[in-house]
Short mmCIF file of C-alpha atoms in Angstrom, two decimals:
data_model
loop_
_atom_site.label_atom_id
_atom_site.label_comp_id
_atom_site.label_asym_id
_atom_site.label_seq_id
_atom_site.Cartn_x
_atom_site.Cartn_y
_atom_site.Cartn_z
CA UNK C 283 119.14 176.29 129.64
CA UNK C 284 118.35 172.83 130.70
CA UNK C 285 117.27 172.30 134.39
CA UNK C 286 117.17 169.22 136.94
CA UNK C 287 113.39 167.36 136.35
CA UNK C 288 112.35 167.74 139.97
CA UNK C 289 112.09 171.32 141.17
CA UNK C 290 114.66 172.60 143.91
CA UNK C 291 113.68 170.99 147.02
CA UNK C 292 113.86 167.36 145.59
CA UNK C 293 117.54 168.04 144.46
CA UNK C 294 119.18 167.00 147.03
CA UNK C 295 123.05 166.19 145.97
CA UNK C 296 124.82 164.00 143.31
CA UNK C 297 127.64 161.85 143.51
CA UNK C 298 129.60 159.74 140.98
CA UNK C 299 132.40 157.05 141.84
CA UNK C 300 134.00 157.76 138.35
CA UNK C 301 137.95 157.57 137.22
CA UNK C 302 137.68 161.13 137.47
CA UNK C 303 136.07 161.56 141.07
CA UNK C 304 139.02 158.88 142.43
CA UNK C 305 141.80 160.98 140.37
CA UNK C 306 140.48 164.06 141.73
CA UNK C 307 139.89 166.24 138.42
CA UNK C 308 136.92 168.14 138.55
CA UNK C 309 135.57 170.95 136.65
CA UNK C 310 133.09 173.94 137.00
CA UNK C 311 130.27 173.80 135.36
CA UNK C 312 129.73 176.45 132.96
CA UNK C 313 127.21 179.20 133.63
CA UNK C 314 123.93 178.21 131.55
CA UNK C 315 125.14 174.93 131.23
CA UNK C 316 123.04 171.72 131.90
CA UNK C 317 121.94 171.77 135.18
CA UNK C 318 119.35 174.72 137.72
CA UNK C 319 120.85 177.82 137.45
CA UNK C 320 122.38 179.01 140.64
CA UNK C 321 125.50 180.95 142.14
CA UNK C 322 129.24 180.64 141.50
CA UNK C 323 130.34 177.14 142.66
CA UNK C 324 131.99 176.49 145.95
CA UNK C 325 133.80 173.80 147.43
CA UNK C 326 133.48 171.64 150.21
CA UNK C 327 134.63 168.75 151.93
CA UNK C 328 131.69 168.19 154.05
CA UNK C 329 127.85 169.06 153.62
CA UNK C 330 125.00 169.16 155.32
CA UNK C 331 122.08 167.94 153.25
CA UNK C 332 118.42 167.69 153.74
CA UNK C 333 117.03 164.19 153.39
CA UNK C 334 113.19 163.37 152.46
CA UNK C 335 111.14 160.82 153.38
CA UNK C 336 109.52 159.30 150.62
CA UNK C 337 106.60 157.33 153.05
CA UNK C 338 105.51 160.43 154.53
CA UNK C 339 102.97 162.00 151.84
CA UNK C 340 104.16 165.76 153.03
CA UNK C 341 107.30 165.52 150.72
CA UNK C 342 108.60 168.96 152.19
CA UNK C 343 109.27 167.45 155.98
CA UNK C 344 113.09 167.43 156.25
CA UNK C 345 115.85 166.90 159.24
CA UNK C 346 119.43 167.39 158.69
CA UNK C 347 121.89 165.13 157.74
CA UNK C 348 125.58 165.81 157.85
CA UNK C 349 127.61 163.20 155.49
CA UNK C 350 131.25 162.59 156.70
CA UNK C 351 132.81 159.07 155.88
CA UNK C 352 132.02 156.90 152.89
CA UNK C 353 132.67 156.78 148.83
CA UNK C 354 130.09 159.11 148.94
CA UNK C 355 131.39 161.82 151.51
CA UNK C 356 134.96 161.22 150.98
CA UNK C 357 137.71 162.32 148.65
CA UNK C 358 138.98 165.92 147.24
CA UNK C 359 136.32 168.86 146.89
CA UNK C 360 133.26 168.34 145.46
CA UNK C 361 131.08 171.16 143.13
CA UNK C 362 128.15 172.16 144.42
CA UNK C 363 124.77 174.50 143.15
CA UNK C 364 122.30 175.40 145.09
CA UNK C 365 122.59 172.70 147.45
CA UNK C 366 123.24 170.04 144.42
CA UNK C 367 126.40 168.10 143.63
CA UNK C 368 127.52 166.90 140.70
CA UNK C 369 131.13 165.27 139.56
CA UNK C 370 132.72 165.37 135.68
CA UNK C 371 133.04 161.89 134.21
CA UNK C 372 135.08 163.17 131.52
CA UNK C 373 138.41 160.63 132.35
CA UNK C 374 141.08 163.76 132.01
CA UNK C 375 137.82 166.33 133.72
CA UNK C 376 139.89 169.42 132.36
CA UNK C 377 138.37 172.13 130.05
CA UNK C 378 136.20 169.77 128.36
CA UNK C 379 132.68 171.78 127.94
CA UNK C 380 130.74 168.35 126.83
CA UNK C 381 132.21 166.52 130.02
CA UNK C 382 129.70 164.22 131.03
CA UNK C 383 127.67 164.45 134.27
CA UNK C 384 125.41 161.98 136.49
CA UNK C 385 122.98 163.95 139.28
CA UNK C 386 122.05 161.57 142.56
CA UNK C 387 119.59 162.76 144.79
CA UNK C 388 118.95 161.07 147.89
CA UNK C 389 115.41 161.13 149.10
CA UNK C 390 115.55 159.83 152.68
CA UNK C 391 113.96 156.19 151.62
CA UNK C 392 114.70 156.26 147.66
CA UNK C 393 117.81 157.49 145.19
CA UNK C 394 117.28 159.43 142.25
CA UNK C 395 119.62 158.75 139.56
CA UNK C 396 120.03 161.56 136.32
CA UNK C 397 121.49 161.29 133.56
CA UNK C 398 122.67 164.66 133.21
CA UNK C 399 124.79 164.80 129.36
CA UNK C 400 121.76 166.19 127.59
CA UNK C 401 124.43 167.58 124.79
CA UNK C 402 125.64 164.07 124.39
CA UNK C 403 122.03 162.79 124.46
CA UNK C 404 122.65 160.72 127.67
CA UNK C 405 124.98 158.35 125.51
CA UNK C 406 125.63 155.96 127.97
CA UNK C 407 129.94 156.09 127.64
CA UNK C 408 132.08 153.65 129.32
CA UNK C 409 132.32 156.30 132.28
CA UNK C 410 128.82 156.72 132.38
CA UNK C 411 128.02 153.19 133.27
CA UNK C 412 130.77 152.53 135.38
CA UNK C 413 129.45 155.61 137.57
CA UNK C 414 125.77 153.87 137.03
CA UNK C 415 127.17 150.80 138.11
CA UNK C 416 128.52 152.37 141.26
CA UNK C 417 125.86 154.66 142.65
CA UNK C 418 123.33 151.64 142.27
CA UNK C 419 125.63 149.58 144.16
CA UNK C 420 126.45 152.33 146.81
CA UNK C 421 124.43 151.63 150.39
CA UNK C 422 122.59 148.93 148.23
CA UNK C 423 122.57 146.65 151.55
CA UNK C 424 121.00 149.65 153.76
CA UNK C 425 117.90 149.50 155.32
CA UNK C 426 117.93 153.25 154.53
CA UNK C 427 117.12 152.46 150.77
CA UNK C 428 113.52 151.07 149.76
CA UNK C 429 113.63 152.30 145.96
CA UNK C 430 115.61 153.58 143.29
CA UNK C 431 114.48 155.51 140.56
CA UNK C 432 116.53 156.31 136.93
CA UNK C 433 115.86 159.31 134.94
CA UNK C 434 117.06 161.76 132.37
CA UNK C 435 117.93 165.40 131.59
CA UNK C 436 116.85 166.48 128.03
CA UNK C 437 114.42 165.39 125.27
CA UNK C 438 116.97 161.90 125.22
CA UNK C 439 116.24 159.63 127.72
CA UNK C 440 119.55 157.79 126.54
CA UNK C 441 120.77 157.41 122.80
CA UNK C 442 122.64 154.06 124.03
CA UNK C 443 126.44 153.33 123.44
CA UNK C 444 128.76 156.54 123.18
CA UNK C 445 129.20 155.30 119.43
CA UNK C 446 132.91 157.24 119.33
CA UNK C 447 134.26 154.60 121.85
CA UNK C 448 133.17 151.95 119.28
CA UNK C 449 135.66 153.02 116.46
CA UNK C 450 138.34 150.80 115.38
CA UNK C 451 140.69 153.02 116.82
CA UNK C 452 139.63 151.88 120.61
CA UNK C 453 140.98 148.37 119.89
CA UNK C 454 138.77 145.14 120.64
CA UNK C 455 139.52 145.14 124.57
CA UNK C 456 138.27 148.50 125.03
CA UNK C 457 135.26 147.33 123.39
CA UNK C 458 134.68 144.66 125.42
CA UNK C 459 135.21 146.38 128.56
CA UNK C 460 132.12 148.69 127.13
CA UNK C 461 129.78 146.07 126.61
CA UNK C 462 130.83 143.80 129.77
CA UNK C 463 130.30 146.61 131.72
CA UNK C 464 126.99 147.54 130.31
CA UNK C 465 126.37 143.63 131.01
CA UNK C 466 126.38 144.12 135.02
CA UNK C 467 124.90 147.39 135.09
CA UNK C 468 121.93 145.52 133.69
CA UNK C 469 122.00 142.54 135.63
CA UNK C 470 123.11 144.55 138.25
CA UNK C 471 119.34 145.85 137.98
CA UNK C 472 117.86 142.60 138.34
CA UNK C 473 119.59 141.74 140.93
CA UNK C 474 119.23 144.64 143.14
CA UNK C 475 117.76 143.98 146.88
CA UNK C 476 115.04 147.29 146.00
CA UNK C 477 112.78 147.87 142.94
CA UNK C 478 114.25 150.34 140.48
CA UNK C 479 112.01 152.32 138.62
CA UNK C 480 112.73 154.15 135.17
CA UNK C 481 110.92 157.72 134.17
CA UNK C 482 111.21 157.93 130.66
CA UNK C 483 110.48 161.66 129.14
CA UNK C 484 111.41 161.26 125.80
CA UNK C 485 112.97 158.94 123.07
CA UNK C 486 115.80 156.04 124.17
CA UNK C 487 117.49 154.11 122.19
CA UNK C 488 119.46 151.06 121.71
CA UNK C 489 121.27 150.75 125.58
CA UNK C 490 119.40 153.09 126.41
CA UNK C 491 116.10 151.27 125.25
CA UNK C 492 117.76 148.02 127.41
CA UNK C 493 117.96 150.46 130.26
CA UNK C 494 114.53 151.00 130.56
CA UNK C 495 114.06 147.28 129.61
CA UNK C 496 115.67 146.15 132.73
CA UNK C 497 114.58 148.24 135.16
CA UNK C 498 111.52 146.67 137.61
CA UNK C 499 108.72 149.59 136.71
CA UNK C 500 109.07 152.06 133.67
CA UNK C 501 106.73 155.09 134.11
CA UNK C 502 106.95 156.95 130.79
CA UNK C 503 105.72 160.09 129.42
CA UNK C 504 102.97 159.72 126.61
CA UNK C 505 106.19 161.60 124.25
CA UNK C 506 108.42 158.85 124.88
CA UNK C 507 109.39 156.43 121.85
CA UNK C 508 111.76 153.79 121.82
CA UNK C 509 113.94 151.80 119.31
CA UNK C 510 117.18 149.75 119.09
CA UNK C 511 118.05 151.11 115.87
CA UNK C 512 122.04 149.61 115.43
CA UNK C 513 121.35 147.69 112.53
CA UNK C 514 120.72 151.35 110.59
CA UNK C 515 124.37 151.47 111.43
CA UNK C 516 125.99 148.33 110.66
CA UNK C 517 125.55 147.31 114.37
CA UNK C 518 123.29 145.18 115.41
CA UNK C 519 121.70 145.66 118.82
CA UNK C 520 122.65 142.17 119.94
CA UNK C 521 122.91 142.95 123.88
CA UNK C 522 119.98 145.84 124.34
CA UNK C 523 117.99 142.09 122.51
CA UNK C 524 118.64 140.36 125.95
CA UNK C 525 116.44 142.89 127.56
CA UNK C 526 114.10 143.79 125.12
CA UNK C 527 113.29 140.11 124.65
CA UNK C 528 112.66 139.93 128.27
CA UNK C 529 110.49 142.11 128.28
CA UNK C 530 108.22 142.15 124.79
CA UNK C 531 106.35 139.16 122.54
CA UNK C 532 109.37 138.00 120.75
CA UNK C 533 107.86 138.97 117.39
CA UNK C 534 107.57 142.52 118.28
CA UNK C 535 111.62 142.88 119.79
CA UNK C 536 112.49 141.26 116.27
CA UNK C 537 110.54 143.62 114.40
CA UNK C 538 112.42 146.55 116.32
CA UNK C 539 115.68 144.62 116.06
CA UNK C 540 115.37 143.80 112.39
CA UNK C 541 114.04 147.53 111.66
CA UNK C 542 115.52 149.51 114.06
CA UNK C 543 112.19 151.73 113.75
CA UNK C 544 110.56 152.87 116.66
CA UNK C 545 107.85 152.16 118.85
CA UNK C 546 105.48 155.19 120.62
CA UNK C 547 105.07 155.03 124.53
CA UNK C 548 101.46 153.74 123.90
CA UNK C 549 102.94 150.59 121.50
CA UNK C 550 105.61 150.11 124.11
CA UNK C 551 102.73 149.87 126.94
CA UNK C 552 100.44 147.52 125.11
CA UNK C 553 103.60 145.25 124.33
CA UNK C 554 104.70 144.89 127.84
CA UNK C 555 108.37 147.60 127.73
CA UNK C 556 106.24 149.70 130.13
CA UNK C 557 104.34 149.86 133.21
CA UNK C 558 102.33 153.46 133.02
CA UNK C 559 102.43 155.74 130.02
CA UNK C 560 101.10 159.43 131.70
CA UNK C 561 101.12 163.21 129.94
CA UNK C 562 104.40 164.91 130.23
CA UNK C 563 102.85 166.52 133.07
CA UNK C 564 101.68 164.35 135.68
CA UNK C 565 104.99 162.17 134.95
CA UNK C 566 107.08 163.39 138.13
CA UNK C 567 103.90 163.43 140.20
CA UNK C 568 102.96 159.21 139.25
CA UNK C 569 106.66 158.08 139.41
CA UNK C 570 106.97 159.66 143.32
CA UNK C 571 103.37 158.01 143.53
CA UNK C 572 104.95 154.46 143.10
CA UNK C 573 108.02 155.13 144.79
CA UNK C 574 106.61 156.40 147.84
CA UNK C 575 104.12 153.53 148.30
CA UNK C 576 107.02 151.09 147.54
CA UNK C 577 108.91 152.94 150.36
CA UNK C 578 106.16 152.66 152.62
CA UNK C 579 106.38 148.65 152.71
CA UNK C 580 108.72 146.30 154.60
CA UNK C 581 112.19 146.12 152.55
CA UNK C 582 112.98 142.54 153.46
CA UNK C 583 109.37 141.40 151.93
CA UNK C 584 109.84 143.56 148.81
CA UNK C 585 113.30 142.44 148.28
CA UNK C 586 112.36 138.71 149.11
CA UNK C 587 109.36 139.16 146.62
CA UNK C 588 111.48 140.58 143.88
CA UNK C 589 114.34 137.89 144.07
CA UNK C 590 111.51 134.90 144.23
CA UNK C 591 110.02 136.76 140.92
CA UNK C 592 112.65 136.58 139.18
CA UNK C 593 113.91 133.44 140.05
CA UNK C 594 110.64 131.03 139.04
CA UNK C 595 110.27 133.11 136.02
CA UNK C 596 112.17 131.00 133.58
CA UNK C 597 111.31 127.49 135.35
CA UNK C 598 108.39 124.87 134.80
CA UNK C 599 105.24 125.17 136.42
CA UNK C 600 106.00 122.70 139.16
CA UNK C 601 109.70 124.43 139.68
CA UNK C 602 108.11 127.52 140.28
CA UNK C 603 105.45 126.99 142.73
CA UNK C 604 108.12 124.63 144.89
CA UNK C 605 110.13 127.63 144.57
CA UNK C 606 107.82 130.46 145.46
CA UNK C 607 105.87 127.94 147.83
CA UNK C 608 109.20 127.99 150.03
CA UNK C 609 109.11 131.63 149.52
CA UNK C 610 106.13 131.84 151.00
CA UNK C 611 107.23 129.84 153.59
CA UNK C 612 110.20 131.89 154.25
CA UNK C 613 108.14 135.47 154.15
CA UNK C 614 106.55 134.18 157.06
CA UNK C 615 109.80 133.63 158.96
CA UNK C 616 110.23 137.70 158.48
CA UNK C 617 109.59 139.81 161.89
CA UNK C 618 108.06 142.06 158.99
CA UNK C 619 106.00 138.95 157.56
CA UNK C 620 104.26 137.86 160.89
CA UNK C 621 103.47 142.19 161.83
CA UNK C 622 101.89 142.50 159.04
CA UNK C 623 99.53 139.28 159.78
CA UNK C 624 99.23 140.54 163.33
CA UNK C 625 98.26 144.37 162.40
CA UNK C 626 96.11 142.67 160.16
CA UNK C 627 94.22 140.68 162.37
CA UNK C 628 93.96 143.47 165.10
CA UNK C 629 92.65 146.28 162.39
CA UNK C 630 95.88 148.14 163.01
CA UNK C 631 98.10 149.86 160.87
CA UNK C 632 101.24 147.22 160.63
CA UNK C 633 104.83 149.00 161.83
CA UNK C 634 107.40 147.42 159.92
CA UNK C 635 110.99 147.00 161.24
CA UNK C 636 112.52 146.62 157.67
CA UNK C 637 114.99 143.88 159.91
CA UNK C 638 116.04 141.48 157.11
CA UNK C 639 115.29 138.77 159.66
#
């Protein structure tokens, strides 16, 4: 039996903006399927959820929420375990035991986002990333939302491209809606207003290697690997190279690219792919770490700091400091950016506002 990686009071609910959510098939999840285990499933139009807030070191302080209107709250019954929703990404939802599945827990200031296809190793189908692609976008604009963090069900963090949607069979357009689509969800990263952390427990692979690539912070465990292994195949990882080159010495993504073998968590760290490498153990405990002290500063000055980053990183030396030099300039503009120089300067504790202006 597989269960969620955070224990029962993080799990909060999940939600998916799939073909299949909008069409309104849906399935029950099989008892000892992937998922906690809980009671029969029920359904619901409305639910009253507990939300978290990530600032507040006491993690188990909770008030009530009840979610009516919204992509998130709307639409025909929803499954729910143990206080956990979850929706079928499968495009006909039906009978289909390997349906694929994507947890989101909402934790007050931050989003969790699972993979949750642990039979299917995470493969990131074209479902699967249009669901990614709309649960990062969903409330992306909210003051509500300071962090998001990715993660994974299973001993796959992702195996990449669902490699049956690549057969002849699927026709060139099809194939290009797959990789297009993989396209935003990446850039979709990189251009999010809030840092969005990966936590990597185990080996991923091609897209699912560029996941992790893209992603602001990746916390791994010290079991994680990672390769881009399509040229074993006959196909070559071309777009997970955009990422990976982005993120390694150029040498060492060719060497993966050209091999396909893989790296260990500790090569990945010492080439730049990841931010922490931590035992298995203490992986939940230093991703919440990050994300609550990311959730405990002003949004506008993270988000201004992460779009300035990225923005000088590819210019000259002189483009970048006019750039980030009118950055500056601009932080200071921030109700958030002059508190913080006033609670400095009277030894207090700064309260931000999180007002984007």
């Amino acid at each position: 039996m597989t269960h969620t990686p955070y224990p029962a009071p993080f799990a909060l609910y999940s939600t998916n903006n799939s073909t299949a959510w909008h069409s309104g098939h849906y399935r029950s999840p099989r008892l000892g399927g992937s998922g906690p285990p809980g009671p029969a499933v029920f359904y619901v139009f409305v639910l009253c959820l507990y939300s978290y807030n990530l600032s507040s070191p006491h993690m188990g302080r909770k008030t009530h929420r009840l979610c009516g209107a919204g992509p998130y709250k709307e639409g025909p019954a929803r499954e729910v375990q143990n206080n956990q929703e979850r929706r079928n990404l499968s495009p006909e939802g039906g009978n289909d035991r390997d349906g694929q599945w994507i947890w989101i827990w909402q934790l007050g200031d931050g989003r969790n986002i699972t993979l949750s296809n642990p039979k299917k190793r995470n493969a990131l189908s074209l479902a699967m990333l249009k669901s990614l692609q709309s649960d990062i976008l969903h409330d992306a604009d909210s003051n509500d939302l300071k962090v998001i963090i990715i993660s994974a069900e299973g001993p796959v963090f992702s195996s990449g491209h669902d490699l049956k949607e690549l057969t002849e069979e699927q026709g060139c357009d099809y194939h290009a809606e797959v990789f297009q689509t993989c396209s935003k969800v990446m850039m979709l990263i990189r251009n999010h207003p809030v840092p969005v952390i990966a936590m990597v427990n185990g080996l991923a692979t091609a897209a699912g290697c560029q996941l992790v690539a893209s992603c602001d912070i990746a916390v791994a465990s010290d079991k994680s690997s990672f390769a881009t292994p399509g040229v074993n195949i006959g196909l070559f990882c071309s777009t997970p190279g955009v990422a990976l080159a982005r993120a390694v010495p150029r040498k060492v993504a060719l060497e993966m690219l050209f091999t396909g073998e893989p790296i260990s968590a500790q090569q990945a760290l010492l080439h730049g792919l990841l931010s922490k490498v931590v035992p298995e153990a203490e992986l939940q405990e230093e991703t919440m770490r990050i994300a609550r002290k990311i959730a405990s500063l002003s949004r506008p000055v993270v988000s201004l700091g992460k779009a300035t980053f990225y923005k000088q990183l590819p210019q000259d030396l002189g483009t970048a400091y006019y750039l980030t030099s009118q950055a500056m300039v601009d932080n200071l503009a921030l109700r958030d950016g002059q508190e913080g120089i006033t609670a400095f300067l009277q030894k207090r504790k700064p309260i931000w506002s999180h007002e984007p202006a």
